[in-house]
Amino acid sequence: MDNLIWIFVSALLINNFTLSYFLGLCPFLGVSGKLETAFRLGLANIFVMLITAACAYILNTWVLVYAPYLRLISFIIVIASSVQFVEMAMKKLSPDLFRALGIFLPLITTNCAILGLALFSTNKGYGFIEGMVYALGAGGGVTLALVLLAGVREETKILDIPNVIRGTAINLIIAGIISMAFMGFAGLFST
Amino acid sequence: MSKPENSNQNAHEFLKGLWDENPVFVAVLGMCPALAVTNTAINSLAMGLATTFVLVCSSILVSLLKSVIPKQVRITAYIIIIATFVTVVDFLLAAFTPAVHKELGAFIALIVVNCLILGRQEAFASKNTVGLSILDALGMSAGFTFAMLCIGIPREILGSGSLFDVLLFGDGFEPWVVMILPPGGFFMLGFLLLGFNWYSQKKKERELMKKN
């Protein structure tokens, strides 16, 4: 149990996917203009990551032991198609959930955070439960980073900032400052 | 910097990637690797070269196969082609430079999802001849490598006081450690983009002055 909490907190705060591995930066900078959109994108991310962790576990246990060189190709194809499949099922079974998350799903299906999650949990040799907890932590971390950045960005819109630094430049510097704050979590658990 | 296509298209296809359409500074594509592995100059260079290999090889294959690939499944086909070459480069690096491979880790595999590569297949290689696609791929990856070094060299100099593992300063130098840690990547790219914006704004103003 201790181990699971450690995996969760580590992925959520200490080794945050966005702020210390730089994964999933394209949506991080692209969709973080409004707080509400950012939060929903984050939830969609958690959702896709859970599917990914399940797929990665199944592939690693039953398929890739025979053909390790197919790892990348099979991860991408299996993850993309199962997300598509779940999306169709969701549209049918729960239209509300689909309306909230649906438009983001194709956007994040093969972004680097998703593939990164599959690769990292493979490298760390996580089992099924550990993988799911890792996915939950990583997705929560991405959501946290998105919401924090979106909050600050909403404020910068009404501030008096020089024109040259507007746009991606200021967003990156804000992200840098948030990332610096997150480094403070590094000593949270002493082993 | 380069003239429009009518005069010398070949040179234009190559040069546009270096500056006018630089993938990192202008289009802001391929950010994940640009920030994650640029903590030393060597890693930046290795990442740049690995991306070059993948981009050039997939551009050749895509432009050769463009009439064979059905339009509906083209993206999937491109991804499979790219993933194949990334697997190749992953194994090559593991065999010949194990130290670099260990440093870059999963980020080599993550070249697959670098939007720059898929973007070039969709926007250029699938519509042009093999020769032009090679030039375009070489130019774009040269621009990418250039950008990686622009981020990596200052980060290594400031963060560990060395360049390509050669110590630059004496013992009195206190390394600015934050620059080789994740926040440094964000700051460095942010400041470079700031410089880039400032330069192009100045250039526009000068052109306006000339006209009036």
mmCIF file of C-alpha atoms in Angstrom:
data_model
loop_
_atom_site.group_PDB
_atom_site.id
_atom_site.type_symbol
_atom_site.label_atom_id
_atom_site.label_comp_id
_atom_site.label_asym_id
_atom_site.label_seq_id
_atom_site.Cartn_x
_atom_site.Cartn_y
_atom_site.Cartn_z
ATOM 1 C CA MET A 1 0.000 0.000 0.000
ATOM 2 C CA ASP A 2 2.841 2.402 0.894
ATOM 3 C CA ASN A 3 4.327 1.627 -2.464
ATOM 4 C CA LEU A 4 1.130 2.618 -4.272
ATOM 5 C CA ILE A 5 0.883 5.950 -2.421
ATOM 6 C CA TRP A 6 4.506 6.625 -3.265
ATOM 7 C CA ILE A 7 3.906 5.923 -6.971
ATOM 8 C CA PHE A 8 0.869 8.191 -6.976
ATOM 9 C CA VAL A 9 2.470 11.156 -5.218
ATOM 10 C CA SER A 10 5.658 10.799 -7.222
ATOM 11 C CA ALA A 11 3.802 10.990 -10.554
ATOM 12 C CA LEU A 12 1.477 13.725 -9.313
ATOM 13 C CA LEU A 13 3.958 16.165 -7.812
ATOM 14 C CA ILE A 14 7.607 15.189 -7.826
ATOM 15 C CA ASN A 15 8.021 13.855 -11.334
ATOM 16 C CA ASN A 16 5.133 15.808 -12.802
ATOM 17 C CA PHE A 17 4.746 14.796 -16.460
ATOM 18 C CA THR A 18 4.349 18.307 -17.797
ATOM 19 C CA LEU A 19 6.542 20.310 -15.493
ATOM 20 C CA SER A 20 9.523 18.039 -15.121
ATOM 21 C CA TYR A 21 9.391 15.661 -18.095
ATOM 22 C CA PHE A 22 8.010 18.225 -20.578
ATOM 23 C CA LEU A 23 5.472 15.737 -21.892
ATOM 24 C CA GLY A 24 2.215 16.925 -23.435
ATOM 25 C CA LEU A 25 3.404 20.462 -23.927
ATOM 26 C CA CYS A 26 1.434 21.121 -27.116
ATOM 27 C CA PRO A 27 -1.999 20.942 -25.416
ATOM 28 C CA PHE A 28 -0.412 22.450 -22.284
ATOM 29 C CA LEU A 29 0.358 25.665 -24.158
ATOM 30 C CA GLY A 30 -2.430 25.464 -26.706
ATOM 31 C CA VAL A 31 -5.531 24.839 -24.591
ATOM 32 C CA SER A 32 -4.623 26.509 -21.324
ATOM 33 C CA GLY A 33 -6.198 29.859 -22.203
ATOM 34 C CA LYS A 34 -9.372 29.286 -20.208
ATOM 35 C CA LEU A 35 -9.673 27.649 -16.823
ATOM 36 C CA GLU A 36 -12.717 25.529 -17.610
ATOM 37 C CA THR A 37 -11.380 24.156 -20.900
ATOM 38 C CA ALA A 38 -8.072 23.381 -19.235
ATOM 39 C CA PHE A 39 -9.784 21.427 -16.470
ATOM 40 C CA ARG A 40 -11.828 19.369 -18.920
ATOM 41 C CA LEU A 41 -8.790 18.645 -21.029
ATOM 42 C CA GLY A 42 -7.078 17.457 -17.872
ATOM 43 C CA LEU A 43 -9.951 15.086 -17.072
ATOM 44 C CA ALA A 44 -9.850 13.726 -20.616
ATOM 45 C CA ASN A 45 -6.137 13.177 -20.126
ATOM 46 C CA ILE A 46 -6.698 11.117 -16.962
ATOM 47 C CA PHE A 47 -9.295 9.075 -18.833
ATOM 48 C CA VAL A 48 -7.034 8.308 -21.810
ATOM 49 C CA MET A 49 -4.109 7.556 -19.501
ATOM 50 C CA LEU A 50 -6.126 4.925 -17.624
ATOM 51 C CA ILE A 51 -7.015 3.244 -20.934
ATOM 52 C CA THR A 52 -3.361 3.487 -21.970
ATOM 53 C CA ALA A 53 -2.100 1.858 -18.792
ATOM 54 C CA ALA A 54 -4.508 -1.046 -19.274
ATOM 55 C CA CYS A 55 -3.493 -1.470 -22.933
ATOM 56 C CA ALA A 56 0.206 -1.245 -22.128
ATOM 57 C CA TYR A 57 -0.133 -3.905 -19.447
ATOM 58 C CA ILE A 58 -1.997 -6.288 -21.755
ATOM 59 C CA LEU A 59 0.456 -5.764 -24.606
ATOM 60 C CA ASN A 60 3.506 -6.112 -22.390
ATOM 61 C CA THR A 61 2.298 -9.291 -20.734
ATOM 62 C CA TRP A 62 0.948 -11.227 -23.679
ATOM 63 C CA VAL A 63 2.286 -9.802 -26.935
ATOM 64 C CA LEU A 64 5.552 -7.944 -26.627
ATOM 65 C CA VAL A 65 7.438 -10.705 -24.844
ATOM 66 C CA TYR A 66 7.572 -12.407 -28.238
ATOM 67 C CA ALA A 67 8.369 -9.350 -30.342
ATOM 68 C CA PRO A 68 9.975 -6.498 -28.368
ATOM 69 C CA TYR A 69 10.895 -4.545 -31.524
ATOM 70 C CA LEU A 70 7.195 -3.979 -32.232
ATOM 71 C CA ARG A 71 6.776 -2.034 -29.001
ATOM 72 C CA LEU A 72 6.416 1.481 -30.402
ATOM 73 C CA ILE A 73 4.213 0.597 -33.351
ATOM 74 C CA SER A 74 1.878 -1.607 -31.347
ATOM 75 C CA PHE A 75 1.580 0.909 -28.480
ATOM 76 C CA ILE A 76 0.542 3.673 -30.838
ATOM 77 C CA ILE A 77 -1.912 1.644 -32.862
ATOM 78 C CA VAL A 78 -3.529 -0.140 -29.933
ATOM 79 C CA ILE A 79 -3.848 2.999 -27.827
ATOM 80 C CA ALA A 80 -5.279 5.067 -30.685
ATOM 81 C CA SER A 81 -7.832 2.456 -31.654
ATOM 82 C CA SER A 82 -8.958 1.628 -28.124
ATOM 83 C CA VAL A 83 -9.482 5.298 -27.354
ATOM 84 C CA GLN A 84 -11.566 5.546 -30.513
ATOM 85 C CA PHE A 85 -13.535 2.492 -29.440
ATOM 86 C CA VAL A 86 -14.176 3.799 -25.928
ATOM 87 C CA GLU A 87 -15.173 7.139 -27.433
ATOM 88 C CA MET A 88 -17.833 5.430 -29.546
ATOM 89 C CA ALA A 89 -19.094 3.451 -26.577
ATOM 90 C CA MET A 90 -19.209 6.591 -24.455
ATOM 91 C CA LYS A 91 -21.188 8.473 -27.111
ATOM 92 C CA LYS A 92 -23.795 5.746 -26.987
ATOM 93 C CA LEU A 93 -23.889 5.048 -23.244
ATOM 94 C CA SER A 94 -23.254 8.401 -21.632
ATOM 95 C CA PRO A 95 -23.836 11.415 -23.914
ATOM 96 C CA ASP A 96 -23.201 13.857 -21.051
ATOM 97 C CA LEU A 97 -19.728 12.555 -20.404
ATOM 98 C CA PHE A 98 -19.108 12.537 -24.139
ATOM 99 C CA ARG A 99 -20.098 16.187 -24.442
ATOM 100 C CA ALA A 100 -17.756 17.128 -21.617
ATOM 101 C CA LEU A 101 -14.695 15.203 -22.777
ATOM 102 C CA GLY A 102 -15.425 14.120 -26.330
ATOM 103 C CA ILE A 103 -13.845 16.887 -28.362
ATOM 104 C CA PHE A 104 -10.544 16.531 -26.550
ATOM 105 C CA LEU A 105 -10.124 12.796 -27.012
ATOM 106 C CA PRO A 106 -8.839 12.776 -30.613
ATOM 107 C CA LEU A 107 -6.557 15.675 -29.722
ATOM 108 C CA ILE A 108 -4.643 13.829 -27.011
ATOM 109 C CA THR A 109 -4.822 10.260 -28.259
ATOM 110 C CA THR A 110 -1.229 10.089 -29.368
ATOM 111 C CA ASN A 111 0.372 13.035 -27.665
ATOM 112 C CA CYS A 112 3.697 12.491 -25.989
ATOM 113 C CA ALA A 113 2.299 12.282 -22.464
ATOM 114 C CA ILE A 114 0.203 9.249 -23.411
ATOM 115 C CA LEU A 115 2.990 7.374 -25.197
ATOM 116 C CA GLY A 116 5.394 8.515 -22.486
ATOM 117 C CA LEU A 117 3.180 6.961 -19.816
ATOM 118 C CA ALA A 118 3.125 3.638 -21.659
ATOM 119 C CA LEU A 119 6.918 3.652 -22.098
ATOM 120 C CA PHE A 120 7.760 4.768 -18.564
ATOM 121 C CA SER A 121 5.499 2.255 -16.884
ATOM 122 C CA THR A 122 7.019 -0.449 -19.094
ATOM 123 C CA ASN A 123 10.547 0.633 -18.187
ATOM 124 C CA LYS A 124 9.672 0.617 -14.498
ATOM 125 C CA GLY A 125 8.146 -2.838 -14.787
ATOM 126 C CA TYR A 126 4.837 -1.939 -13.146
ATOM 127 C CA GLY A 127 2.108 -4.542 -12.760
ATOM 128 C CA PHE A 128 -1.567 -3.888 -13.476
ATOM 129 C CA ILE A 129 -2.571 -2.124 -10.239
ATOM 130 C CA GLU A 130 0.676 -0.166 -10.027
ATOM 131 C CA GLY A 131 0.266 0.890 -13.665
ATOM 132 C CA MET A 132 -3.271 2.144 -13.063
ATOM 133 C CA VAL A 133 -2.197 4.115 -9.983
ATOM 134 C CA TYR A 134 0.720 5.549 -11.937
ATOM 135 C CA ALA A 135 -1.675 6.610 -14.719
ATOM 136 C CA LEU A 136 -4.006 8.234 -12.204
ATOM 137 C CA GLY A 137 -1.121 10.168 -10.642
ATOM 138 C CA ALA A 138 0.334 11.224 -13.960
ATOM 139 C CA GLY A 139 -3.061 12.319 -15.295
ATOM 140 C CA GLY A 140 -3.755 14.218 -12.081
ATOM 141 C CA GLY A 141 -0.370 15.899 -12.406
ATOM 142 C CA VAL A 142 -1.105 16.993 -15.965
ATOM 143 C CA THR A 143 -4.490 18.351 -14.865
ATOM 144 C CA LEU A 144 -2.900 20.216 -11.975
ATOM 145 C CA ALA A 145 -0.284 21.812 -14.242
ATOM 146 C CA LEU A 146 -2.914 22.763 -16.838
ATOM 147 C CA VAL A 147 -5.220 24.351 -14.276
ATOM 148 C CA LEU A 148 -2.388 26.275 -12.614
ATOM 149 C CA LEU A 149 -1.113 27.646 -15.920
ATOM 150 C CA ALA A 150 -4.610 28.525 -17.118
ATOM 151 C CA GLY A 151 -5.288 30.403 -13.897
ATOM 152 C CA VAL A 152 -2.211 32.567 -14.303
ATOM 153 C CA ARG A 153 -2.810 33.037 -18.029
ATOM 154 C CA GLU A 154 -6.315 34.383 -17.444
ATOM 155 C CA GLU A 155 -4.725 37.061 -15.269
ATOM 156 C CA THR A 156 -2.035 37.976 -17.810
ATOM 157 C CA LYS A 157 -4.701 38.898 -20.358
ATOM 158 C CA ILE A 158 -5.655 42.011 -18.389
ATOM 159 C CA LEU A 159 -2.127 42.926 -17.304
ATOM 160 C CA ASP A 160 0.037 45.488 -19.044
ATOM 161 C CA ILE A 161 2.711 43.323 -20.649
ATOM 162 C CA PRO A 162 5.061 44.427 -23.462
ATOM 163 C CA ASN A 163 3.897 43.192 -26.850
ATOM 164 C CA VAL A 164 7.065 41.266 -27.726
ATOM 165 C CA ILE A 165 6.673 38.895 -24.806
ATOM 166 C CA ARG A 166 2.966 38.144 -25.302
ATOM 167 C CA GLY A 167 1.979 34.700 -26.558
ATOM 168 C CA THR A 168 4.163 31.650 -26.155
ATOM 169 C CA ALA A 169 7.125 33.483 -24.625
ATOM 170 C CA ILE A 170 5.289 34.649 -21.495
ATOM 171 C CA ASN A 171 3.507 31.296 -21.160
ATOM 172 C CA LEU A 172 6.830 29.470 -21.159
ATOM 173 C CA ILE A 173 8.268 31.772 -18.525
ATOM 174 C CA ILE A 174 5.168 31.299 -16.336
ATOM 175 C CA ALA A 175 5.497 27.543 -16.827
ATOM 176 C CA GLY A 176 9.145 27.814 -15.783
ATOM 177 C CA ILE A 177 8.205 29.569 -12.563
ATOM 178 C CA ILE A 178 5.498 26.978 -11.763
ATOM 179 C CA SER A 179 7.992 24.231 -12.538
ATOM 180 C CA MET A 180 10.495 25.822 -10.170
ATOM 181 C CA ALA A 181 7.856 25.844 -7.442
ATOM 182 C CA PHE A 182 7.191 22.154 -8.058
ATOM 183 C CA MET A 183 10.863 21.363 -7.540
ATOM 184 C CA GLY A 184 10.254 22.115 -3.906
ATOM 185 C CA PHE A 185 8.395 18.793 -3.696
ATOM 186 C CA ALA A 186 11.592 16.916 -4.476
ATOM 187 C CA GLY A 187 12.397 16.198 -0.845
ATOM 188 C CA LEU A 188 8.836 15.250 0.103
ATOM 189 C CA PHE A 189 9.571 11.568 0.641
ATOM 190 C CA SER A 190 12.898 10.508 2.047
ATOM 191 C CA THR A 191 13.729 6.907 1.359
ATOM 192 C CA MET B 1 16.758 35.573 -46.160
ATOM 193 C CA SER B 2 15.749 33.387 -49.117
ATOM 194 C CA LYS B 3 13.982 34.401 -52.307
ATOM 195 C CA PRO B 4 10.531 33.117 -53.350
ATOM 196 C CA GLU B 5 10.426 29.819 -55.184
ATOM 197 C CA ASN B 6 10.572 31.032 -58.824
ATOM 198 C CA SER B 7 14.284 31.896 -58.781
ATOM 199 C CA ASN B 8 15.844 28.997 -56.956
ATOM 200 C CA GLN B 9 13.367 26.576 -55.501
ATOM 201 C CA ASN B 10 15.859 23.987 -54.297
ATOM 202 C CA ALA B 11 17.795 26.431 -52.169
ATOM 203 C CA HIS B 12 14.541 27.868 -50.897
ATOM 204 C CA GLU B 13 13.182 24.484 -49.759
ATOM 205 C CA PHE B 14 16.366 23.929 -47.794
ATOM 206 C CA LEU B 15 16.818 27.387 -46.317
ATOM 207 C CA LYS B 16 13.247 28.029 -45.205
ATOM 208 C CA GLY B 17 13.532 25.429 -42.448
ATOM 209 C CA LEU B 18 16.621 27.070 -41.018
ATOM 210 C CA TRP B 19 15.140 30.475 -40.412
ATOM 211 C CA ASP B 20 11.879 31.655 -42.020
ATOM 212 C CA GLU B 21 9.891 28.581 -40.982
ATOM 213 C CA ASN B 22 12.120 27.330 -38.186
ATOM 214 C CA PRO B 23 10.153 24.489 -36.584
ATOM 215 C CA VAL B 24 10.913 25.430 -32.981
ATOM 216 C CA PHE B 25 11.132 29.229 -32.983
ATOM 217 C CA VAL B 26 8.475 30.091 -35.558
ATOM 218 C CA ALA B 27 6.066 27.158 -35.663
ATOM 219 C CA VAL B 28 6.657 26.100 -32.009
ATOM 220 C CA LEU B 29 6.554 22.402 -32.937
ATOM 221 C CA GLY B 30 8.466 19.569 -31.337
ATOM 222 C CA MET B 31 8.714 21.246 -27.978
ATOM 223 C CA CYS B 32 8.853 18.179 -25.760
ATOM 224 C CA PRO B 33 12.284 16.993 -26.950
ATOM 225 C CA ALA B 34 13.467 20.575 -27.403
ATOM 226 C CA LEU B 35 13.105 21.138 -23.687
ATOM 227 C CA ALA B 36 13.545 17.725 -22.140
ATOM 228 C CA VAL B 37 16.965 16.703 -23.433
ATOM 229 C CA THR B 38 18.684 20.043 -23.966
ATOM 230 C CA ASN B 39 20.456 20.115 -20.603
ATOM 231 C CA THR B 40 23.811 19.468 -22.283
ATOM 232 C CA ALA B 41 25.122 20.329 -25.745
ATOM 233 C CA ILE B 42 25.938 16.690 -26.548
ATOM 234 C CA ASN B 43 22.428 15.501 -25.767
ATOM 235 C CA SER B 44 20.962 18.307 -27.882
ATOM 236 C CA LEU B 45 23.175 17.352 -30.809
ATOM 237 C CA ALA B 46 22.368 13.640 -30.483
ATOM 238 C CA MET B 47 18.647 14.353 -30.340
ATOM 239 C CA GLY B 48 18.934 16.669 -33.353
ATOM 240 C CA LEU B 49 20.768 14.034 -35.393
ATOM 241 C CA ALA B 50 18.366 11.253 -34.413
ATOM 242 C CA THR B 51 15.438 13.435 -35.466
ATOM 243 C CA THR B 52 17.249 14.280 -38.721
ATOM 244 C CA PHE B 53 17.633 10.589 -39.533
ATOM 245 C CA VAL B 54 13.981 9.815 -38.840
ATOM 246 C CA LEU B 55 12.664 12.857 -40.688
ATOM 247 C CA VAL B 56 14.794 12.324 -43.816
ATOM 248 C CA CYS B 57 14.121 8.568 -44.043
ATOM 249 C CA SER B 58 10.370 8.902 -43.511
ATOM 250 C CA SER B 59 10.157 11.787 -45.980
ATOM 251 C CA ILE B 60 11.857 9.662 -48.648
ATOM 252 C CA LEU B 61 9.546 6.719 -48.023
ATOM 253 C CA VAL B 62 6.379 8.803 -47.832
ATOM 254 C CA SER B 63 7.144 10.715 -51.019
ATOM 255 C CA LEU B 64 7.906 7.446 -52.811
ATOM 256 C CA LEU B 65 4.702 5.813 -51.587
ATOM 257 C CA LYS B 66 2.428 8.835 -51.942
ATOM 258 C CA SER B 67 0.470 7.370 -54.869
ATOM 259 C CA VAL B 68 0.056 3.985 -53.147
ATOM 260 C CA ILE B 69 -1.220 5.116 -49.726
ATOM 261 C CA PRO B 70 -5.024 5.524 -49.697
ATOM 262 C CA LYS B 71 -6.094 8.967 -48.594
ATOM 263 C CA GLN B 72 -8.330 7.768 -45.731
ATOM 264 C CA VAL B 73 -5.613 5.924 -43.826
ATOM 265 C CA ARG B 74 -2.675 8.184 -44.673
ATOM 266 C CA ILE B 75 -2.067 9.438 -41.126
ATOM 267 C CA THR B 76 -1.933 5.897 -39.762
ATOM 268 C CA ALA B 77 0.409 4.908 -42.578
ATOM 269 C CA TYR B 78 2.720 7.856 -41.840
ATOM 270 C CA ILE B 79 2.794 6.995 -38.139
ATOM 271 C CA ILE B 80 3.714 3.383 -38.865
ATOM 272 C CA ILE B 81 6.516 4.517 -41.198
ATOM 273 C CA ILE B 82 7.814 6.990 -38.619
ATOM 274 C CA ALA B 83 7.598 4.466 -35.779
ATOM 275 C CA THR B 84 9.604 1.978 -37.843
ATOM 276 C CA PHE B 85 12.468 4.421 -38.358
ATOM 277 C CA VAL B 86 12.377 5.491 -34.720
ATOM 278 C CA THR B 87 12.751 1.841 -33.696
ATOM 279 C CA VAL B 88 15.745 1.620 -36.063
ATOM 280 C CA VAL B 89 17.416 4.713 -34.607
ATOM 281 C CA ASP B 90 16.672 3.522 -31.067
ATOM 282 C CA PHE B 91 18.485 0.235 -31.670
ATOM 283 C CA LEU B 92 21.335 1.969 -33.567
ATOM 284 C CA LEU B 93 22.007 4.368 -30.698
ATOM 285 C CA ALA B 94 21.783 1.569 -28.144
ATOM 286 C CA ALA B 95 24.372 -0.407 -30.113
ATOM 287 C CA PHE B 96 26.909 2.304 -30.964
ATOM 288 C CA THR B 97 26.611 4.974 -28.246
ATOM 289 C CA PRO B 98 25.134 3.285 -25.168
ATOM 290 C CA ALA B 99 26.027 6.254 -22.931
ATOM 291 C CA VAL B 100 24.029 8.750 -24.999
ATOM 292 C CA HIS B 101 21.187 6.257 -25.342
ATOM 293 C CA LYS B 102 21.004 5.929 -21.588
ATOM 294 C CA GLU B 103 20.937 9.714 -21.126
ATOM 295 C CA LEU B 104 18.158 10.274 -23.643
ATOM 296 C CA GLY B 105 16.181 7.263 -22.458
ATOM 297 C CA ALA B 106 12.544 7.164 -23.460
ATOM 298 C CA PHE B 107 12.838 10.448 -25.301
ATOM 299 C CA ILE B 108 14.289 8.652 -28.340
ATOM 300 C CA ALA B 109 11.126 6.576 -28.564
ATOM 301 C CA LEU B 110 9.108 9.744 -28.134
ATOM 302 C CA ILE B 111 10.441 11.078 -31.462
ATOM 303 C CA VAL B 112 7.439 9.203 -32.905
ATOM 304 C CA VAL B 113 5.047 11.754 -31.489
ATOM 305 C CA ASN B 114 7.151 14.782 -32.405
ATOM 306 C CA CYS B 115 4.567 16.835 -34.291
ATOM 307 C CA LEU B 116 7.291 18.282 -36.505
ATOM 308 C CA ILE B 117 7.862 14.954 -38.276
ATOM 309 C CA LEU B 118 4.214 14.076 -38.888
ATOM 310 C CA GLY B 119 3.594 17.681 -39.894
ATOM 311 C CA ARG B 120 6.252 17.580 -42.635
ATOM 312 C CA GLN B 121 4.886 14.303 -44.035
ATOM 313 C CA GLU B 122 1.373 15.703 -44.231
ATOM 314 C CA ALA B 123 2.312 19.194 -45.443
ATOM 315 C CA PHE B 124 5.212 18.459 -47.770
ATOM 316 C CA ALA B 125 6.440 14.926 -48.478
ATOM 317 C CA SER B 126 2.999 13.614 -49.447
ATOM 318 C CA LYS B 127 2.664 16.269 -52.162
ATOM 319 C CA ASN B 128 6.169 16.662 -53.592
ATOM 320 C CA THR B 129 8.896 14.729 -55.435
ATOM 321 C CA VAL B 130 11.545 12.708 -53.615
ATOM 322 C CA GLY B 131 14.312 15.229 -54.307
ATOM 323 C CA LEU B 132 12.390 18.200 -52.956
ATOM 324 C CA SER B 133 11.190 16.194 -49.951
ATOM 325 C CA ILE B 134 14.767 15.295 -49.033
ATOM 326 C CA LEU B 135 15.787 18.958 -49.254
ATOM 327 C CA ASP B 136 12.785 20.007 -47.178
ATOM 328 C CA ALA B 137 13.476 17.324 -44.570
ATOM 329 C CA LEU B 138 17.173 18.248 -44.398
ATOM 330 C CA GLY B 139 16.368 21.930 -44.029
ATOM 331 C CA MET B 140 13.727 21.380 -41.357
ATOM 332 C CA SER B 141 15.905 19.041 -39.345
ATOM 333 C CA ALA B 142 18.880 21.394 -39.681
ATOM 334 C CA GLY B 143 16.620 24.118 -38.309
ATOM 335 C CA PHE B 144 15.521 21.797 -35.496
ATOM 336 C CA THR B 145 19.107 20.822 -34.625
ATOM 337 C CA PHE B 146 20.111 24.499 -34.739
ATOM 338 C CA ALA B 147 17.298 25.370 -32.330
ATOM 339 C CA MET B 148 18.232 22.468 -30.027
ATOM 340 C CA LEU B 149 21.817 23.725 -29.876
ATOM 341 C CA CYS B 150 20.611 27.300 -29.297
ATOM 342 C CA ILE B 151 18.814 26.034 -26.201
ATOM 343 C CA GLY B 152 21.350 23.388 -25.141
ATOM 344 C CA ILE B 153 24.618 25.343 -25.361
ATOM 345 C CA PRO B 154 23.612 28.254 -23.099
ATOM 346 C CA ARG B 155 21.944 25.861 -20.665
ATOM 347 C CA GLU B 156 25.097 23.789 -20.340
ATOM 348 C CA ILE B 157 27.370 26.851 -20.067
ATOM 349 C CA LEU B 158 25.229 28.495 -17.384
ATOM 350 C CA GLY B 159 24.151 25.352 -15.584
ATOM 351 C CA SER B 160 27.392 23.418 -15.334
ATOM 352 C CA GLY B 161 30.033 25.853 -16.606
ATOM 353 C CA SER B 162 31.139 23.570 -19.421
ATOM 354 C CA LEU B 163 30.624 23.056 -23.151
ATOM 355 C CA PHE B 164 30.649 19.574 -24.714
ATOM 356 C CA ASP B 165 31.951 18.369 -21.321
ATOM 357 C CA VAL B 166 34.980 20.718 -21.458
ATOM 358 C CA LEU B 167 35.137 22.977 -18.408
ATOM 359 C CA LEU B 168 35.155 26.621 -19.483
ATOM 360 C CA PHE B 169 35.672 28.531 -16.265
ATOM 361 C CA GLY B 170 38.090 28.160 -13.365
ATOM 362 C CA ASP B 171 37.257 26.851 -9.920
ATOM 363 C CA GLY B 172 35.676 30.139 -8.927
ATOM 364 C CA PHE B 173 32.599 29.528 -11.101
ATOM 365 C CA GLU B 174 29.424 28.826 -9.183
ATOM 366 C CA PRO B 175 27.119 26.823 -11.518
ATOM 367 C CA TRP B 176 23.639 28.188 -12.016
ATOM 368 C CA VAL B 177 22.080 24.792 -11.364
ATOM 369 C CA VAL B 178 18.495 25.736 -12.149
ATOM 370 C CA MET B 179 19.417 26.071 -15.838
ATOM 371 C CA ILE B 180 20.079 22.339 -16.264
ATOM 372 C CA LEU B 181 16.961 21.448 -14.276
ATOM 373 C CA PRO B 182 13.504 21.460 -15.909
ATOM 374 C CA PRO B 183 12.609 25.126 -15.160
ATOM 375 C CA GLY B 184 15.749 26.216 -17.021
ATOM 376 C CA GLY B 185 14.390 24.679 -20.206
ATOM 377 C CA PHE B 186 11.177 26.675 -19.961
ATOM 378 C CA PHE B 187 13.079 29.892 -19.199
ATOM 379 C CA MET B 188 15.621 29.451 -21.978
ATOM 380 C CA LEU B 189 13.017 28.762 -24.682
ATOM 381 C CA GLY B 190 10.838 31.588 -23.349
ATOM 382 C CA PHE B 191 13.713 34.071 -23.566
ATOM 383 C CA LEU B 192 14.778 32.823 -27.012
ATOM 384 C CA LEU B 193 11.220 33.275 -28.310
ATOM 385 C CA LEU B 194 11.206 36.725 -26.769
ATOM 386 C CA GLY B 195 14.402 37.560 -28.665
ATOM 387 C CA PHE B 196 12.982 36.118 -31.872
ATOM 388 C CA ASN B 197 9.771 38.181 -31.553
ATOM 389 C CA TRP B 198 11.757 41.304 -30.777
ATOM 390 C CA TYR B 199 13.997 40.789 -33.828
ATOM 391 C CA SER B 200 11.122 40.233 -36.254
ATOM 392 C CA GLN B 201 9.238 43.209 -34.852
ATOM 393 C CA LYS B 202 12.279 45.435 -35.357
ATOM 394 C CA LYS B 203 12.632 44.120 -38.900
ATOM 395 C CA LYS B 204 9.001 44.930 -39.678
ATOM 396 C CA GLU B 205 9.389 48.441 -38.284
ATOM 397 C CA ARG B 206 12.479 49.024 -40.423
ATOM 398 C CA GLU B 207 10.636 47.880 -43.552
ATOM 399 C CA LEU B 208 7.752 50.229 -42.738
ATOM 400 C CA MET B 209 10.223 53.096 -42.269
ATOM 401 C CA LYS B 210 11.729 52.379 -45.681
ATOM 402 C CA LYS B 211 8.336 52.441 -47.372
ATOM 403 C CA ASN B 212 7.323 55.786 -45.899
#
